[in-house]
Coordinates of C-alpha atoms and ligand atoms in Angstrom, one line a residue:
X853 CA 24.4 20.9 -0.7
X854 CA 21.7 22.8 -1.9
X855 CA 19.1 25.0 0.4
X856 CA 15.9 24.4 0.3
X857 CA 16.0 27.8 0.4
X858 CA 18.3 28.2 -2.9
X859 CA 17.6 25.8 -5.5
X860 CA 17.4 26.3 -9.4
X861 CA 13.9 24.4 -9.1
X862 CA 12.0 26.1 -11.4
X863 CA 9.1 25.7 -10.4
X864 CA 7.0 28.9 -12.0
X865 CA 7.6 27.0 -14.5
X866 CA 6.3 23.7 -13.8
X867 CA 3.1 25.5 -12.7
X868 CA 2.9 26.5 -16.1
X869 CA 3.4 23.5 -18.0
X870 CA 1.2 22.3 -16.0
X871 CA -1.3 24.9 -16.3
X872 CA -0.5 25.0 -20.6
X873 CA -1.7 21.2 -19.9
X874 CA -5.2 21.6 -18.9
X875 CA -5.3 24.2 -20.9
X876 CA -5.3 21.6 -24.3
X877 CA -6.7 18.9 -23.3
X878 CA -6.2 17.3 -27.1
X879 CA -2.7 18.8 -27.4
X880 CA -0.8 14.8 -27.7
X881 CA -1.2 12.1 -29.2
X882 CA -2.9 9.6 -27.4
X883 CA -1.1 6.4 -27.9
X884 CA 2.3 8.0 -28.5
X885 CA 4.2 7.2 -31.5
X886 CA 7.7 5.3 -29.7
X887 CA 8.6 1.9 -30.1
X888 CA 9.6 -0.3 -27.0
X889 CA 13.4 1.4 -25.5
X890 CA 13.2 4.2 -28.1
X891 CA 12.5 6.0 -24.4
X892 CA 15.7 4.0 -22.6
X893 CA 17.9 4.8 -25.9
X894 CA 17.6 8.0 -25.6
X895 CA 19.1 8.3 -22.4
X896 CA 22.7 8.2 -21.0
X897 CA 23.9 4.7 -19.7
X898 CA 25.1 6.1 -16.2
X899 CA 24.0 9.8 -13.9
X900 CA 25.8 12.6 -14.3
X901 CA 29.0 12.9 -12.4
X902 CA 28.0 16.3 -11.5
X903 CA 24.0 18.1 -10.4
X904 CA 22.4 19.3 -13.7
X905 CA 20.4 22.7 -13.9
X906 CA 16.9 22.2 -13.8
X907 CA 16.4 23.4 -17.2
X908 CA 17.6 21.0 -18.7
X909 CA 16.1 17.9 -16.2
X910 CA 12.6 20.4 -17.4
X911 CA 13.8 20.3 -21.3
X912 CA 13.9 17.0 -21.3
X913 CA 10.3 15.9 -19.1
X914 CA 9.2 18.2 -22.4
X915 CA 11.3 16.2 -25.4
X916 CA 11.6 12.9 -24.2
X917 CA 9.1 11.8 -21.5
X918 CA 6.0 13.4 -23.1
X919 CA 5.8 12.8 -25.6
X920 CA 6.8 8.6 -25.0
X921 CA 3.6 9.2 -23.0
X922 CA 0.1 7.0 -23.6
X923 CA -1.9 9.7 -22.3
X924 CA -4.2 9.0 -20.3
X925 CA -6.0 12.4 -19.6
X926 CA -6.9 12.7 -23.1
X927 CA -10.6 13.5 -23.5
X928 CA -10.1 10.9 -26.8
X929 CA -8.7 7.9 -24.2
X930 CA -12.0 5.2 -24.3
X931 CA -9.3 1.8 -23.0
X932 CA -10.1 0.1 -19.9
X933 CA -11.6 1.9 -18.2
X934 CA -11.4 6.1 -18.9
X935 CA -10.1 8.0 -15.5
X936 CA -8.9 11.6 -14.4
X937 CA -7.3 14.2 -12.0
X938 CA -8.9 16.7 -11.1
X939 CA -6.7 19.6 -11.5
X940 CA -7.7 20.0 -7.9
X941 CA -6.3 16.8 -7.3
X942 CA -3.6 17.0 -8.7
X943 CA -2.9 20.2 -6.5
X944 CA -3.0 18.5 -3.3
X945 CA -0.7 16.2 -4.4
X946 CA 1.6 18.3 -5.1
X947 CA 1.4 19.4 -1.5
X948 CA 1.7 16.6 -0.2
X949 CA 4.5 15.6 -1.8
X950 CA 5.8 18.7 -0.3
X951 CA 4.6 17.2 3.9
X952 CA 6.1 14.4 2.3
X953 CA 5.0 12.8 5.7
X954 CA 4.3 8.6 5.9
X955 CA 0.4 8.3 7.6
X956 CA 1.6 4.9 9.3
X957 CA 1.1 6.3 13.2
X958 CA -0.6 9.4 14.1
X959 CA 1.6 10.6 15.3
X960 CA 3.9 10.6 12.1
X961 CA 0.6 12.4 10.7
X962 CA -2.1 13.8 13.1
X963 CA -3.9 15.5 9.6
X964 CA -3.1 11.7 7.7
X965 CA -4.1 10.4 9.4
X966 CA -8.1 12.2 10.7
X967 CA -8.6 13.8 7.0
X968 CA -8.0 9.7 5.8
X969 CA -11.6 9.6 8.9
X970 CA -13.1 12.0 8.0
X971 CA -12.6 12.2 3.6
X972 CA -13.3 8.2 3.7
X973 CA -16.8 9.0 5.9
X974 CA -17.8 11.4 3.2
X975 CA -17.4 8.9 0.9
X976 CA -19.0 6.3 2.1
X977 CA -22.0 8.9 3.4
X978 CA -22.5 9.2 -0.1
X979 CA -21.9 5.6 -1.3
X980 CA -24.5 4.5 1.1
X981 CA -22.7 3.0 2.9
X982 CA -23.1 2.5 7.7
X983 CA -21.3 4.3 9.8
X984 CA -20.0 1.9 12.0
X985 CA -18.4 0.3 8.1
X986 CA -14.3 1.4 8.6
X987 CA -12.7 2.8 5.6
X988 CA -8.8 2.5 4.8
X989 CA -7.6 4.5 1.9
X990 CA -5.2 1.5 -0.5
X991 CA -2.4 2.3 -3.0
X992 CA -5.5 0.2 -5.4
X993 CA -8.2 -2.1 -5.3
X994 CA -5.8 -5.3 -5.7
X995 CA -3.5 -5.1 -2.1
X996 CA -7.3 -3.8 -1.1
X997 CA -8.8 -7.2 -2.6
X998 CA -5.6 -9.1 -0.6
X999 CA -6.1 -6.8 2.3
X1000 CA -9.1 -7.9 2.4
X1001 CA -8.8 -12.0 2.1
X1002 CA -5.9 -11.7 4.1
X1003 CA -8.8 -10.7 6.8
X1004 CA -11.2 -13.6 5.5
X1005 CA -8.8 -16.1 6.0
X1006 CA -7.7 -14.6 10.0
X1007 CA -11.5 -14.9 10.3
X1008 CA -11.2 -18.3 10.4
X1009 CA -9.7 -18.7 13.3
X1010 CA -7.5 -21.5 11.9
X1011 CA -4.3 -19.5 14.1
X1012 CA -2.6 -19.5 10.7
X1013 CA -1.3 -15.8 11.3
X1014 CA 0.8 -17.9 14.3
X1015 CA 1.7 -21.7 13.1
X1016 CA 2.1 -20.7 9.5
X1017 CA -0.5 -23.0 6.5
X1018 CA 3.4 -25.2 6.1
X1019 CA 3.5 -28.0 8.2
X1020 CA 0.5 -29.4 9.7
X1021 CA -3.1 -30.7 8.8
X1022 CA -5.9 -29.0 7.4
X1023 CA -8.2 -28.5 4.6
X1024 CA -7.7 -26.5 1.9
X1025 CA -9.3 -22.7 1.9
X1026 CA -11.4 -22.1 -0.8
X1027 CA -12.1 -18.7 -3.1
X1028 CA -15.2 -18.8 -5.3
X1029 CA -15.1 -15.9 -8.1
X1030 CA -16.2 -16.1 -11.8
X1031 CA -14.6 -15.5 -14.8
X1032 CA -15.8 -12.1 -15.4
X1033 CA -14.0 -11.3 -11.6
X1034 CA -10.8 -9.4 -11.8
X1035 CA -7.3 -11.1 -12.0
X1036 CA -5.7 -9.9 -8.2
X1037 CA -7.9 -12.1 -6.6
X1038 CA -6.2 -15.3 -8.1
X1039 CA -2.6 -13.5 -7.5
X1040 CA -4.1 -12.6 -3.9
X1041 CA -4.7 -15.7 -2.8
X1042 CA -1.1 -16.9 -5.0
X1043 CA 0.8 -14.7 -2.4
X1044 CA -1.9 -16.2 1.0
X1045 CA -0.7 -19.7 0.4
X1046 CA -4.4 -21.0 -1.0
X1047 CA -3.5 -22.1 -4.7
X1048 CA -4.6 -21.9 -7.4
X1049 CA -6.0 -25.3 -7.8
X1050 CA -8.4 -23.6 -4.9
X1051 CA -10.2 -20.2 -6.4
X1052 CA -13.6 -21.6 -7.9
X1053 CA -14.8 -20.3 -11.0
X1054 CA -18.9 -20.5 -10.6
X1055 CA -20.3 -20.3 -13.7
X1056 CA -22.1 -17.4 -14.9
X1057 CA -25.6 -16.7 -16.4
X1058 CA -25.7 -14.6 -19.9
X1059 CA -25.7 -11.7 -18.6
X1060 CA -21.7 -12.4 -17.3
X1061 CA -23.0 -12.1 -13.2
X1062 CA -23.0 -15.4 -10.8
X1063 CA -25.4 -18.0 -10.2
X1064 CA -26.3 -17.9 -7.5
X1065 CA -27.6 -21.5 -8.1
X1066 CA -23.9 -22.3 -8.7
X1067 CA -22.0 -21.0 -6.1
X1068 CA -24.5 -22.8 -3.1
X1069 CA -23.5 -25.9 -5.4
X1070 CA -20.0 -25.6 -5.1
X1071 CA -19.6 -24.7 -1.6
X1072 CA -21.9 -28.2 -0.3
X1073 CA -19.7 -30.0 -2.8
X1074 CA -16.8 -28.4 -1.4
X1075 CA -18.5 -29.1 2.5
X1076 CA -18.5 -32.6 1.1
X1077 CA -15.6 -32.5 -0.1
X1078 CA -13.7 -31.8 3.1
X1079 CA -13.0 -28.7 2.1
X1080 CA -13.2 -25.3 3.7
X1081 CA -15.1 -22.3 1.7
X1082 CA -13.4 -18.7 3.4
X1083 CA -14.6 -16.0 1.1
X1084 CA -17.0 -15.6 -2.0
X1085 CA -15.4 -12.2 -3.9
X1086 CA -18.8 -10.7 -5.4
X1087 CA -18.7 -7.6 -8.6
X1088 CA -20.4 -5.4 -9.6
X1089 CA -18.9 -3.4 -12.8
X1090 CA -17.6 -7.3 -13.5
X1091 CA -13.7 -5.7 -15.8
X1092 CA -14.7 -6.3 -19.3
X1093 CA -18.6 -6.0 -19.7
X1094 CA -19.1 -3.7 -16.0
X1095 CA -21.9 -6.5 -15.1
X1096 CA -23.4 -7.3 -12.1
X1097 CA -23.2 -9.7 -9.5
X1098 CA -26.1 -10.4 -7.7
X1099 CA -25.1 -9.5 -4.5
X1100 CA -28.5 -10.2 -2.0
X1101 CA -28.4 -13.5 -2.8
X1102 CA -24.7 -13.8 -2.6
X1103 CA -25.0 -12.2 0.5
X1104 CA -27.7 -14.7 1.2
X1105 CA -25.2 -18.0 0.7
X1106 CA -22.5 -16.3 2.8
X1107 CA -24.1 -15.5 5.7
X1108 CA -26.1 -19.2 5.6
X1109 CA -22.4 -20.8 5.4
X1110 CA -20.7 -18.3 7.5
X1111 CA -18.3 -16.8 4.7
X1112 CA -16.3 -14.0 3.8
X1113 CA -18.1 -11.5 0.9
X1114 CA -16.1 -9.0 -0.2
X1115 CA -17.5 -6.9 -3.1
X1116 CA -14.8 -5.3 -5.3
X1117 CA -17.3 -2.1 -6.7
X1118 CA -13.7 -0.6 -8.0
X1119 CA -15.4 1.1 -11.1
X1120 CA -19.4 0.9 -11.2
X1121 CA -19.7 1.2 -7.0
X1122 CA -19.0 4.7 -7.5
X1123 CA -21.7 5.8 -9.4
X1124 CA -23.6 4.7 -6.2
X1125 CA -23.1 7.8 -5.1
X1126 CA -26.1 8.8 -7.6
X1127 CA -29.9 8.2 -6.3
X1128 CA -30.5 6.0 -9.2
X1129 CA -27.3 4.2 -9.2
X1130 CA -27.9 3.7 -5.5
X1131 CA -28.5 -0.6 -5.8
X1132 CA -25.7 -1.0 -7.6
X1133 CA -24.8 -1.3 -3.7
X1134 CA -28.5 -3.4 -2.6
X1135 CA -27.1 -6.2 -0.5
X1136 CA -23.6 -5.1 0.2
X1137 CA -24.4 -4.1 3.8
X1138 CA -24.3 -8.0 4.6
X1139 CA -20.8 -8.0 3.1
X1140 CA -17.6 -7.7 4.9
X1141 CA -15.9 -6.0 3.3
X1142 CA -16.3 -3.3 -0.5
X1143 CA -13.8 -1.8 -2.2
X1144 CA -14.1 1.5 -4.6
X1145 CA -11.6 3.1 -6.6
X1146 CA -11.7 6.7 -6.3
X1147 CA -8.5 6.9 -8.1
X1148 CA -10.7 5.1 -11.0
X1149 CA -14.4 7.3 -11.3
X1150 CA -13.5 10.0 -9.1
X1151 CA -10.9 12.5 -11.0
X1152 CA -8.3 12.0 -8.2
X1153 CA -5.5 10.5 -9.5
X1154 CA -3.6 6.9 -9.3
X1155 CA -2.6 6.0 -6.3
X1156 CA -6.1 6.1 -4.1
X1157 CA -8.6 2.7 -3.5
X1158 CA -10.4 2.7 -0.6
X1159 CA -11.6 -0.5 0.9
X1160 CA -14.5 -0.2 3.6
X1161 CA -15.0 -3.3 6.7
X1162 CA -17.1 -3.8 8.0
X1163 CA -14.9 -5.5 11.4
X1164 CA -11.9 -2.8 11.5
X1165 CA -10.6 -5.5 15.0
X1166 CA -10.6 -7.9 12.8
X1167 CA -8.3 -6.1 10.4
X1168 CA -6.8 -4.8 13.1
X1169 CA -6.1 -9.1 14.1
X1170 CA -4.6 -9.8 10.6
X1171 CA -1.9 -7.2 10.4
X1172 CA -1.2 -5.7 13.8
X1173 CA 2.2 -5.7 14.9
X1174 CA 4.1 -2.9 16.6
X1175 CA 8.3 -3.6 17.5
X1176 CA 9.5 -1.5 20.0
X1177 CA 10.6 1.5 17.8
X1178 CA 7.2 2.2 16.7
X1179 CA 5.2 1.8 19.8
X1180 CA 3.1 5.1 21.0
X1181 CA 1.3 6.8 24.1
X1182 CA -1.7 7.0 21.9
X1183 CA -3.0 4.1 23.2
X1184 CA -6.0 4.3 21.5
X1185 CA -5.3 7.2 18.4
X1186 CA -5.4 5.2 14.7
X1187 CA -2.3 3.9 13.4
X1188 CA -2.9 3.0 9.7
X1189 CA 0.2 0.5 10.2
X1190 CA -2.0 -1.6 12.1
X1191 CA -4.4 -2.1 8.6
X1192 CA -1.8 -3.4 6.5
X1193 CA 0.8 -4.6 4.7
X1194 CA 2.6 -1.2 4.4
X1195 CA 4.5 0.6 6.9
X1196 CA 4.6 4.0 5.8
X1197 CA 2.2 5.5 3.1
X1198 CA 1.3 8.9 1.7
X1199 CA -1.0 11.3 2.4
X1200 CA -3.7 10.1 -0.1
X1201 CA -6.4 11.7 2.1
X1202 CA -6.3 14.5 1.0
X1203 CA -6.5 15.2 -2.6
X1204 CA -9.2 13.1 -2.2
X1205 CA -10.4 15.6 0.3
X1206 CA -9.9 18.0 -1.3
X1207 CA -11.7 16.8 -4.9
X1208 CA -15.0 16.4 -2.5
X1209 CA -14.6 19.9 -1.4
X1210 CA -13.5 21.3 -5.5
X1211 CA -16.7 19.1 -6.9
X1212 CA -19.4 18.6 -4.1
X1213 CA -22.0 15.7 -4.3
X1214 CA -23.7 17.1 -6.7
X1215 CA -20.8 18.3 -9.0
X1216 CA -19.6 14.6 -9.1
X1217 CA -23.4 13.3 -10.0
X1218 CA -23.9 15.6 -12.9
X1219 CA -19.9 14.6 -14.2
X1220 CA -20.9 10.9 -13.5
X1221 CA -24.3 11.5 -15.7
X1222 CA -22.6 13.3 -18.1
X1223 CA -20.7 9.8 -18.3
X1224 CA -23.7 7.5 -18.5
X1225 CA -24.8 9.1 -20.5
X1226 CA -22.4 9.7 -24.1
X1227 CA -21.8 6.2 -23.5
X1228 CA -26.0 4.9 -23.8
X1229 CA -25.7 7.6 -26.5
X1230 CA -22.8 5.6 -28.5
X1231 CA -24.6 2.5 -27.7
X1232 CA -27.2 4.2 -29.5
X1233 CA -25.1 4.4 -32.9
X1234 CA -24.0 1.0 -32.6
X1235 CA -26.9 -0.3 -32.6
X1236 CA -28.8 2.1 -35.2
X1237 CA -26.2 0.9 -37.9
X1238 CA -25.7 -2.1 -40.4
X1239 CA -23.0 -4.7 -39.4
X1240 CA -22.7 -2.8 -36.0
X1241 CA -24.0 -5.1 -33.0
X1242 CA -23.8 -4.2 -29.5
X1243 CA -22.6 -8.0 -27.2
X1244 CA -23.7 -6.7 -23.6
X1245 CA -25.7 -4.8 -22.2
X1246 CA -24.6 -1.2 -20.6
X1247 CA -26.5 0.3 -17.7
X1248 CA -22.7 1.6 -17.4
X1249 CA -19.8 3.5 -18.9
X1250 CA -18.4 1.1 -21.0
X1251 CA -19.7 -0.3 -23.8
X1252 CA -18.8 -3.6 -25.7
X1253 CA -19.6 -4.1 -29.0
X1254 CA -18.1 -4.4 -32.1
X1255 CA -18.5 -4.0 -35.9
X1256 CA -19.5 -7.2 -37.3
X1257 CA -20.4 -7.9 -41.4
X1258 CA -21.4 -11.4 -42.7
X1259 CA -18.3 -13.4 -42.2
X1260 CA -16.8 -16.0 -40.1
X1261 CA -16.3 -16.2 -36.2
X1262 CA -12.8 -16.5 -36.6
X1263 CA -12.9 -13.4 -40.0
X1264 CA -14.3 -10.8 -37.6
X1265 CA -12.2 -11.6 -34.4
X1266 CA -9.3 -10.6 -37.6
X1267 CA -10.8 -7.3 -38.5
X1268 CA -11.9 -5.9 -35.8
X1269 CA -8.1 -5.9 -34.1
X1270 CA -6.7 -4.2 -37.4
X1271 CA -10.3 -1.5 -37.3
X1272 CA -8.5 -0.9 -33.3
X1273 CA -5.3 -0.8 -34.4
X1274 CA -6.1 1.4 -36.7
X1275 CA -8.5 3.5 -34.9
X1276 CA -5.0 3.9 -32.6
X1277 CA -2.6 4.0 -35.1
X1278 CA -4.2 7.8 -36.0
X1279 CA -3.3 9.0 -32.4
X1280 CA -6.6 10.9 -32.1
X1281 CA -8.2 7.7 -29.7
X1282 CA -6.7 4.7 -28.3
X1283 CA -9.7 2.1 -27.8
X1284 CA -9.0 -1.3 -25.6
X1285 CA -10.4 -5.3 -26.1
X1286 CA -12.5 -7.9 -24.9
X1287 CA -13.5 -11.1 -24.5
X1288 CA -17.4 -12.0 -24.5
X1289 CA -18.7 -15.9 -25.0
X1290 CA -15.2 -15.7 -27.5
X1291 CA -16.0 -13.1 -29.6
X1292 CA -13.4 -10.7 -29.4
X1293 CA -15.1 -7.5 -28.4
X1294 CA -14.2 -3.5 -29.0
X1295 CA -14.5 -1.8 -25.6
X1296 CA -15.4 2.1 -25.5
X1297 CA -15.1 3.4 -22.3
X1298 CA -16.1 6.8 -20.8
X1299 CA -14.9 9.0 -17.9
X1300 CA -12.5 11.9 -18.5
X1301 CA -13.1 14.5 -16.8
X1302 CA -12.9 16.2 -21.0
X1303 CA -14.9 13.8 -22.6
X1304 CA -17.7 15.7 -24.7
X1305 CA -19.7 14.6 -26.5
X1306 CA -18.1 15.5 -30.4
X1307 CA -14.8 13.0 -28.7
X1308 CA -17.9 10.3 -29.0
X1309 CA -18.6 11.5 -32.5
X1310 CA -14.5 11.8 -33.6
X1311 CA -14.1 7.9 -32.3
X1312 CA -17.6 6.8 -33.3
X1313 CA -16.3 8.4 -37.3
X1314 CA -12.7 6.3 -37.0
X1315 CA -14.6 3.6 -35.7
X1316 CA -16.9 3.6 -39.2
X1317 CA -13.7 4.4 -41.1
X1318 CA -11.6 2.0 -39.9
X1319 CA -14.0 -0.3 -40.5
X1320 CA -13.9 0.6 -44.4
X1321 CA -10.7 -0.3 -44.9
X1322 CA -10.4 -3.0 -42.8
X1323 CA -12.8 -5.0 -45.1
X1324 CA -12.4 -7.8 -47.0
X1325 CA -13.3 -6.0 -50.8
Ligands
LIG2631 C1 -9.8 -1.2 -11.7 C2 -10.5 -2.7 -11.3 C3 -9.2 -3.4 -10.3 C4 -7.6 -3.0 -10.2 O1 -8.2 -2.3 -9.6 P1 -6.1 -2.0 -9.4 O2 -7.1 0.2 -8.3 O3 -5.7 -1.2 -10.7 O4 -5.5 -2.9 -8.5 C5 -10.3 -4.0 -9.6 N1 -11.4 -5.0 -10.1 C6 -11.8 -4.6 -10.3 C7 -13.7 -4.7 -10.4 C8 -11.9 -3.4 -11.9 O5 -12.6 -2.4 -12.4

C-alpha cells in the first residue's frame, strides 16, 4: 500500500500545469473539436489491474482530457453565463480537497462551519442584506431554490412534513413564475409533489418582467378556485435577457396574501455589490429568501451558491432530522446538516473567503464594472451597424442581438443559427443563443476575469465575417 509520505504524485508538475494554464489563457480552442464518443473511445473498457505511475495518468490528462474540454476559462467564452475561477480560489479548492472535511456538524468541521457563517455575513453585507438573515452555501442555485421552496411548503402549516401529501384532502399548492423563470423552479415543484400544472406562468410586460397586476389576478382567481398559493419566484436577472422582475410590487402582493417570496438573483444579484446597482435588490428585504451565485459572477469556481433566508428556524424545521449517531453535545452550535437535504458537505466557504480577501470589495467592484462596460460597448457596436439589431434591454453584462438583413423571420432564424455555429466552429470564440418573443437571438455574456476589450473585438469581427459568409447571395 502506498503511504502518503511515499506518494509518487508529482504535485509540482500539477502546479506547473496550473500556472501555465493561467498564464496563457488563449492557448486552447474554446470549443474543442471532438465528436460525441471520442473521449470514451480513447479510454480502455476496464480499469487497470495494477496501479499506474502518476506521470502516465497525468500524460493522459494532458493528451485526452484537456483537448476535449470546453474552455470555460477562455477569455472568449461568451456563452450562457461566462464565469471564471480566480487562481486564488483554485488554490483554496486544492486546500479544501486536502482537508476534505464533511461540513455537516460543527464538531466535524468547526472552521468550515464558522468560515461559512463569516464569509456569508461578509457577502451579505456587500449586497446590503440585513444582518438578521441567515446565509447557507449550497452547490447550485437550483438546489438553493428547491430548499427555499421546501421551506415555503413547510411554512403553510399543512403538516406536510409529517403527514405527506398523498391519501389526504389538501388543496393544490400553487407557485407563480413567468416564462423567463429558470427551469429549476419547475423541477423543484415536480420534486416537492406540487405538480407541473400548479406552476403558474404569470404574463410579463414588454420588457420580460413579471406583471404585478397579472400576478394579483392569478392569485385572486386561484383563491376563488380553492387553490392554495404557496410561493412567488421573482427573478433579478433572468437567464435569457437578464430582465429584472419588479420585486417591490411583487413583495407587496406576497405580503398581502401571505405567500412566500423567493428572489432568484443567481447571476445579477452579485452586481448589487456596486453602489450604482444596489437598486437591483430593492424590495428583496421584504422577501423570504434570496439566492446569489458566487460561482457565476464572483470568480469562485463551481460550486458555490449562497442562499439567504429570513427565518432560519423555519428552514431547520423543514430539514432537521437527527439520528442518534449524529446527536451532539454542542447544543447551540450551528450544524449545517440541519439546513438542507445534504448531510456531508464540501468546505465551500474556503474559496469564497479567499476570493473576498484577495480582491477586496474594491477589486470585485472594478471587475464587475469592467464587464458591464464591455457589454455596453459591444451593444453600441451592434446598434451602430446596419443590418444588426439589439433584441432586449441589456442593463448588465449580457447582450441579446441578431443579424437582421431584410429576410423572412424563418430565414433569419436559420441565418443566425448558422452564424453562431460558424463562429463557434472557429474555436476562437464561443457564443450561445436564446429565443426572445419567438425571435432567434444570439447572446453574448461577459463575466470572465481575463476577458479584455480585444477579445470582444475579435468576437464582433468573427460575427460580422460569419454573417457575410453565411448570407444568401
Ligand atoms: C444560472 C442561473 C440559475 C442556475 O444556477 P445553478 O447554480 O447552475 O443551479 C438559476 N437561476 C438563474 C436566474 C440563473 O442565472
